[in-house]
């Protein structure tokens, strides 16, 4: 294990077999070593800065039916909503006042957000706040759509690949969704000059150590600017309701590994990590993450955007989330910084 970890930290690459060994052979000692190396390299690049992105959950209406997701089309118990253009602009204004310089517009695949509608929102946010980055996380769209949104000013796009294994993908999604299309979307986004984020759930149903090893190889070769990973958490109204949640332990271990694969990558300590453990996000930062994403959605819709059970931050105002995270980060020796938090290209 020591030799694998040393080689990973020096060459930023292992074979899929070796990544698998790193996962199946893990113990407290290897976790500690990975964590130490990950925090060291993160500190060299980003110091003790933690970047913030204000998350605006624009719609819980979704045409898809992913088996793990609480807002899947077949879930009849969800009270559906979408935010208007003006409501989204108001969230961004409030966020700006709180120091946010990156906004993430995330939502289900809701056909209301046509290119014209979504493009108009992006254009207006960029016109009012030209010093801010706009990130979209609105699912699979066509090349022309991604191209148009980019021309409206969208800087970044988050689209988790969910799993790098085609077979595993088909166990998490209905037949109407394809792994090929997902991967093609990521390539199109990259080609169009977006800063791209991929990612996957840790401990999703049927996931094997081999699957995770393939995810790591994908991160190594695709070299995303961002990579979002968080534990799978069951949602009571989905087919996966009886599967166990992923662990903080494995998620943090993988955060350290990904930091060593790709030292400059933007790595969020996710809300899901904070949901399975009250100090999960702190543990994520201390394992090598460098981004947090406080919720800027209007409080009256937050409970409705429940991708998984017991999601945190659904009762708090945006200012409270921002404060809460600043304090949490300060307590463990990190500072939240109010800038766009761009990927460091030099490294
Ligand atoms: N548990 C954890 N993460 C989930 N996501 C969706 N449903 C769940 C769940 N039950 C993640 C997916 C998606 C992102 C927005 O949220 O990876 O890409
Ligand atoms: Fe939302 Fe702590 S981050 S309440």
Coordinates of C-alpha atoms and ligand atoms in Angstrom, one line a residue:
X1 CA 0.0 0.0 0.0
X2 CA 2.8 2.4 0.9
X3 CA 4.5 1.9 -2.4
X4 CA 1.2 2.4 -4.3
X5 CA 0.4 5.6 -2.5
X6 CA 4.0 6.9 -2.9
X7 CA 3.8 6.2 -6.7
X8 CA 0.3 7.8 -6.9
X9 CA 1.5 11.0 -5.3
X10 CA 4.6 11.2 -7.6
X11 CA 3.1 10.1 -10.9
X12 CA -0.6 11.0 -10.4
X13 CA -1.5 7.7 -12.1
X14 CA -2.1 4.0 -11.3
X15 CA -3.6 1.2 -13.3
X16 CA -7.2 0.2 -12.8
X17 CA -6.0 -2.9 -11.0
X18 CA -3.9 -0.8 -8.7
X19 CA -6.7 1.6 -7.9
X20 CA -8.8 -1.4 -7.0
X21 CA -6.2 -2.6 -4.6
X22 CA -6.0 0.8 -3.1
X23 CA -9.7 0.6 -2.3
X24 CA -10.0 -3.1 -1.2
X25 CA -6.7 -2.9 0.8
X26 CA -7.4 0.3 2.6
X27 CA -7.0 0.6 6.4
X28 CA -6.5 3.4 8.9
X29 CA -2.8 3.7 8.1
X30 CA -3.3 4.1 4.3
X31 CA -6.1 6.6 4.9
X32 CA -3.9 8.7 7.1
X33 CA -1.0 8.6 4.7
X34 CA -3.3 9.6 1.7
X35 CA -4.9 12.3 3.8
X36 CA -1.5 13.8 4.8
X37 CA -0.2 13.9 1.2
X38 CA -3.5 15.2 -0.2
X39 CA -3.7 18.1 2.3
X40 CA -0.1 18.9 1.7
X41 CA -0.5 19.2 -2.1
X42 CA -3.8 21.1 -1.7
X43 CA -2.1 23.5 0.6
X44 CA 0.7 24.1 -1.9
X45 CA -1.8 25.1 -4.6
X46 CA -4.7 26.7 -2.7
X47 CA -3.3 27.6 0.7
X48 CA -6.0 27.4 3.4
X49 CA -8.6 28.9 1.1
X50 CA -11.9 27.2 0.6
X51 CA -14.0 28.3 -2.3
X52 CA -17.7 28.8 -2.1
X53 CA -20.4 28.3 -4.7
X54 CA -23.9 29.5 -4.1
X55 CA -26.3 26.7 -5.1
X56 CA -29.7 27.8 -6.6
X57 CA -32.0 24.8 -7.0
X58 CA -34.1 26.2 -9.9
X59 CA -36.5 23.3 -10.5
X60 CA -37.4 19.9 -9.1
X61 CA -39.3 18.9 -12.3
X62 CA -37.5 16.2 -14.1
X63 CA -38.2 14.1 -17.2
X64 CA -35.8 11.4 -16.1
X65 CA -36.4 8.5 -13.7
X66 CA -33.0 7.7 -12.2
X67 CA -33.6 4.9 -9.6
X68 CA -31.6 6.7 -6.9
X69 CA -33.1 10.2 -7.1
X70 CA -35.8 11.6 -5.0
X71 CA -37.1 14.0 -7.6
X72 CA -37.4 11.3 -10.3
X73 CA -40.4 11.6 -12.6
X74 CA -42.2 8.6 -11.0
X75 CA -42.2 10.0 -7.5
X76 CA -45.7 11.2 -7.1
X77 CA -45.1 12.4 -3.6
X78 CA -43.0 15.4 -4.6
X79 CA -44.6 18.8 -4.7
X80 CA -43.1 20.1 -7.9
X81 CA -41.9 23.7 -8.3
X82 CA -39.8 25.8 -10.6
X83 CA -38.3 29.3 -9.9
X84 CA -39.1 32.1 -12.2
X85 CA -36.5 34.2 -14.0
X86 CA -37.0 37.0 -11.4
X87 CA -36.8 34.6 -8.5
X88 CA -33.5 33.2 -9.7
X89 CA -32.1 36.7 -10.3
X90 CA -33.2 37.6 -6.8
X91 CA -31.3 34.6 -5.3
X92 CA -28.2 35.7 -7.2
X93 CA -28.5 39.3 -5.9
X94 CA -28.9 38.1 -2.4
X95 CA -25.9 35.8 -2.8
X96 CA -23.8 38.6 -4.3
X97 CA -24.5 40.6 -1.2
X98 CA -23.3 37.7 0.9
X99 CA -20.0 37.6 -1.0
X100 CA -20.7 34.8 -3.5
X101 CA -18.9 35.2 -6.8
X102 CA -20.0 31.9 -8.3
X103 CA -23.6 30.7 -8.8
X104 CA -24.6 27.2 -9.6
X105 CA -28.0 26.8 -11.2
X106 CA -29.0 23.3 -10.6
X107 CA -32.2 21.5 -11.5
X108 CA -34.0 18.5 -12.9
X109 CA -34.3 18.1 -16.7
X110 CA -37.3 20.4 -16.9
X111 CA -38.3 21.4 -20.5
X112 CA -39.5 24.8 -19.3
X113 CA -35.8 25.7 -19.2
X114 CA -35.5 26.0 -22.9
X115 CA -32.4 27.6 -24.4
X116 CA -34.2 30.9 -24.6
X117 CA -35.3 30.9 -21.0
X118 CA -32.1 29.5 -19.5
X119 CA -29.9 31.6 -21.8
X120 CA -31.8 34.7 -20.8
X121 CA -31.3 34.0 -17.1
X122 CA -27.5 33.4 -17.6
X123 CA -27.2 36.5 -19.7
X124 CA -28.9 38.6 -17.1
X125 CA -26.9 37.3 -14.2
X126 CA -23.7 38.0 -16.1
X127 CA -24.9 41.5 -17.1
X128 CA -25.7 42.4 -13.5
X129 CA -22.7 40.6 -11.9
X130 CA -20.0 40.6 -14.5
X131 CA -17.4 39.6 -11.9
X132 CA -19.2 36.3 -11.2
X133 CA -18.9 32.9 -12.7
X134 CA -22.1 31.1 -13.7
X135 CA -22.2 27.3 -13.5
X136 CA -25.0 25.2 -14.9
X137 CA -26.0 21.8 -13.6
X138 CA -29.1 21.1 -15.7
X139 CA -28.4 17.7 -17.1
X140 CA -28.1 16.3 -20.6
X141 CA -28.7 18.7 -23.4
X142 CA -27.7 18.9 -27.1
X143 CA -24.4 20.2 -28.4
X144 CA -26.2 23.2 -29.9
X145 CA -27.9 23.9 -26.5
X146 CA -24.6 23.7 -24.6
X147 CA -23.1 25.9 -27.3
X148 CA -25.8 28.5 -27.1
X149 CA -25.7 28.6 -23.3
X150 CA -21.9 29.1 -23.5
X151 CA -22.5 32.0 -25.8
X152 CA -24.8 33.5 -23.2
X153 CA -22.0 33.5 -20.7
X154 CA -22.1 30.2 -18.9
X155 CA -18.6 29.5 -17.6
X156 CA -18.8 26.0 -16.1
X157 CA -21.0 22.9 -16.3
X158 CA -21.5 20.2 -13.7
X159 CA -22.7 16.8 -15.0
X160 CA -21.8 13.9 -12.8
X161 CA -20.9 10.9 -15.0
X162 CA -22.5 8.8 -12.1
X163 CA -20.4 5.7 -12.9
X164 CA -17.7 5.0 -15.5
X165 CA -19.0 1.5 -16.0
X166 CA -21.6 1.0 -18.6
X167 CA -23.1 -2.1 -16.9
X168 CA -23.3 -0.3 -13.6
X169 CA -24.9 2.7 -15.3
X170 CA -27.7 0.6 -16.6
X171 CA -28.5 -0.7 -13.1
X172 CA -28.8 2.9 -11.8
X173 CA -30.9 4.2 -14.7
X174 CA -33.9 3.2 -16.8
X175 CA -33.2 2.0 -20.4
X176 CA -34.1 5.4 -21.8
X177 CA -30.9 6.9 -20.4
X178 CA -27.6 5.9 -21.8
X179 CA -24.1 5.9 -20.5
X180 CA -22.8 6.8 -24.0
X181 CA -24.9 9.9 -24.1
X182 CA -23.8 11.0 -20.7
X183 CA -20.1 10.6 -21.6
X184 CA -20.7 12.3 -24.9
X185 CA -22.2 15.3 -23.1
X186 CA -19.1 15.6 -21.0
X187 CA -16.9 15.6 -24.1
X188 CA -19.1 18.2 -25.8
X189 CA -18.9 20.5 -22.8
X190 CA -15.2 20.2 -22.7
X191 CA -14.9 20.9 -26.5
X192 CA -17.0 24.1 -26.0
X193 CA -14.6 25.5 -23.5
X194 CA -16.6 25.0 -20.3
X195 CA -14.8 24.3 -17.1
X196 CA -16.3 20.8 -16.6
X197 CA -17.3 18.9 -13.5
X198 CA -17.9 15.2 -13.5
X199 CA -18.5 13.0 -10.4
X200 CA -20.1 10.0 -8.9
X201 CA -21.8 8.7 -5.8
X202 CA -19.9 6.6 -3.3
X203 CA -21.7 3.4 -2.2
X204 CA -24.4 3.5 -4.8
X205 CA -26.3 0.3 -5.2
X206 CA -24.4 -2.5 -7.0
X207 CA -21.2 -0.5 -7.0
X208 CA -18.1 -2.6 -6.7
X209 CA -14.5 -1.6 -5.9
X210 CA -13.8 -2.3 -9.5
X211 CA -16.4 0.3 -10.6
X212 CA -14.8 2.9 -8.3
X213 CA -11.4 2.0 -9.7
X214 CA -12.8 2.7 -13.2
X215 CA -14.2 6.1 -11.9
X216 CA -10.8 7.0 -10.7
X217 CA -9.2 6.1 -14.1
X218 CA -11.9 8.2 -15.8
X219 CA -11.0 11.2 -13.5
X220 CA -7.3 10.6 -14.3
X221 CA -7.8 10.6 -18.1
X222 CA -10.6 13.1 -18.5
X223 CA -9.0 15.6 -16.2
X224 CA -12.1 17.5 -15.2
X225 CA -11.7 20.9 -13.6
X226 CA -14.1 19.8 -10.9
X227 CA -15.2 16.4 -9.4
X228 CA -18.2 16.1 -7.2
X229 CA -18.4 13.0 -5.1
X230 CA -20.7 12.3 -2.1
X231 CA -22.2 9.2 -0.4
X232 CA -25.3 7.7 -1.9
X233 CA -28.2 8.2 0.5
X234 CA -31.5 6.3 0.0
X235 CA -34.7 8.2 -0.6
X236 CA -37.8 6.6 0.8
X237 CA -39.9 7.1 -2.4
X238 CA -37.4 5.4 -4.8
X239 CA -36.7 1.8 -5.8
X240 CA -33.4 2.1 -3.9
X241 CA -35.1 2.9 -0.6
X242 CA -33.7 -0.2 1.2
X243 CA -30.1 0.1 0.1
X244 CA -27.6 1.3 2.7
X245 CA -26.0 4.8 2.5
X246 CA -22.4 5.2 1.4
X247 CA -19.9 5.9 4.1
X248 CA -18.0 9.0 5.2
X249 CA -14.9 6.9 5.5
X250 CA -14.8 5.7 1.9
X251 CA -15.9 9.1 0.6
X252 CA -13.1 10.9 2.4
X253 CA -10.6 8.2 1.4
X254 CA -11.5 8.8 -2.3
X255 CA -11.3 12.6 -1.9
X256 CA -7.7 12.1 -0.9
X257 CA -7.0 9.8 -3.8
X258 CA -8.6 12.2 -6.3
X259 CA -6.6 15.1 -4.9
X260 CA -3.4 13.1 -5.6
X261 CA -4.5 12.0 -9.1
X262 CA -5.3 15.6 -10.0
X263 CA -3.7 18.0 -7.5
X264 CA -5.4 21.2 -8.7
X265 CA -8.9 19.8 -9.1
X266 CA -11.8 21.6 -7.5
X267 CA -13.3 19.1 -5.0
X268 CA -16.4 19.9 -3.1
X269 CA -17.2 18.6 0.4
X270 CA -20.8 17.9 -0.6
X271 CA -24.1 18.4 1.2
X272 CA -24.6 14.6 1.0
X273 CA -21.4 14.2 3.1
X274 CA -22.8 16.7 5.6
X275 CA -26.0 14.8 5.7
X276 CA -24.5 11.4 6.6
X277 CA -22.3 12.9 9.3
X278 CA -22.9 16.2 11.1
X279 CA -19.2 17.1 10.6
X280 CA -18.9 15.3 7.2
X281 CA -18.0 18.4 5.3
X282 CA -15.3 19.2 7.8
X283 CA -13.9 15.7 7.4
X284 CA -14.1 16.1 3.6
X285 CA -12.0 19.3 3.7
X286 CA -9.5 17.7 6.0
X287 CA -9.2 14.8 3.5
X288 CA -8.4 17.1 0.6
X289 CA -11.6 18.8 -0.6
X290 CA -11.4 22.6 -1.2
X291 CA -15.0 23.7 -2.1
X292 CA -18.3 24.1 -0.3
X293 CA -21.6 24.8 -1.8
X294 CA -24.0 26.6 0.6
X295 CA -27.7 26.7 -0.4
X296 CA -29.0 30.0 -1.8
X297 CA -32.4 28.6 -2.8
X298 CA -35.5 30.4 -1.4
X299 CA -36.3 28.7 1.9
X300 CA -39.9 27.8 0.8
X301 CA -38.7 25.4 -1.9
X302 CA -35.7 23.8 -0.2
X303 CA -37.6 20.9 1.3
X304 CA -39.0 20.1 -2.1
X305 CA -35.5 19.6 -3.7
X306 CA -34.9 16.4 -1.8
X307 CA -32.7 14.1 -3.8
X308 CA -32.2 11.9 -0.8
X309 CA -33.7 11.6 2.7
X310 CA -32.9 14.1 5.5
X311 CA -31.0 16.5 3.4
X312 CA -29.4 19.3 5.5
X313 CA -29.8 23.1 5.2
X314 CA -33.5 22.9 4.2
X315 CA -34.7 25.2 7.0
X316 CA -31.9 27.8 7.0
X317 CA -31.8 31.2 5.2
X318 CA -29.0 31.8 2.7
X319 CA -27.1 34.1 5.1
X320 CA -27.3 31.4 7.9
X321 CA -25.8 28.8 5.6
X322 CA -23.1 31.1 4.6
X323 CA -22.3 32.0 8.2
X324 CA -22.5 28.4 9.4
X325 CA -20.0 27.3 6.8
X326 CA -17.6 30.2 7.4
X327 CA -17.6 29.2 11.1
X328 CA -17.2 25.5 10.4
X329 CA -14.3 26.2 8.1
X330 CA -12.6 28.7 10.5
X331 CA -12.9 26.2 13.3
X332 CA -10.8 23.7 11.3
X333 CA -8.2 26.3 10.2
X334 CA -9.6 27.2 6.8
X335 CA -11.0 30.5 5.3
X336 CA -13.8 30.9 2.9
X337 CA -12.7 33.2 0.1
X338 CA -15.1 35.6 -1.8
X339 CA -13.8 35.2 -5.3
X340 CA -14.7 33.2 -8.4
X341 CA -12.5 30.4 -7.2
X342 CA -11.2 29.4 -10.6
X343 CA -9.3 26.3 -11.3
X344 CA -5.6 26.9 -11.1
X345 CA -4.5 26.3 -14.7
X346 CA -0.8 26.7 -14.0
X347 CA -0.6 23.4 -12.1
Ligands
LIG1 N1 -27.9 10.2 -2.8 C1 -26.8 10.9 -3.1 N2 -26.6 11.6 -4.2 C2 -27.6 11.7 -5.1 N3 -27.7 12.3 -6.2 C3 -29.0 12.1 -6.7 N4 -29.7 11.3 -5.9 C4 -28.8 11.0 -4.9 C5 -29.0 10.2 -3.7 N5 -30.1 9.5 -3.4 C6 -26.6 13.0 -6.8 C7 -26.4 12.5 -8.3 C8 -26.6 13.8 -9.1 C9 -26.4 14.9 -8.1 C10 -27.1 16.2 -8.5 O1 -26.9 14.4 -6.9 O2 -25.0 12.1 -8.4 O3 -25.8 13.9 -10.2
LIG2 FE1 -26.5 25.4 5.7 FE2 -24.8 24.9 7.9 S1 -24.4 25.2 5.8 S2 -27.0 25.5 7.9

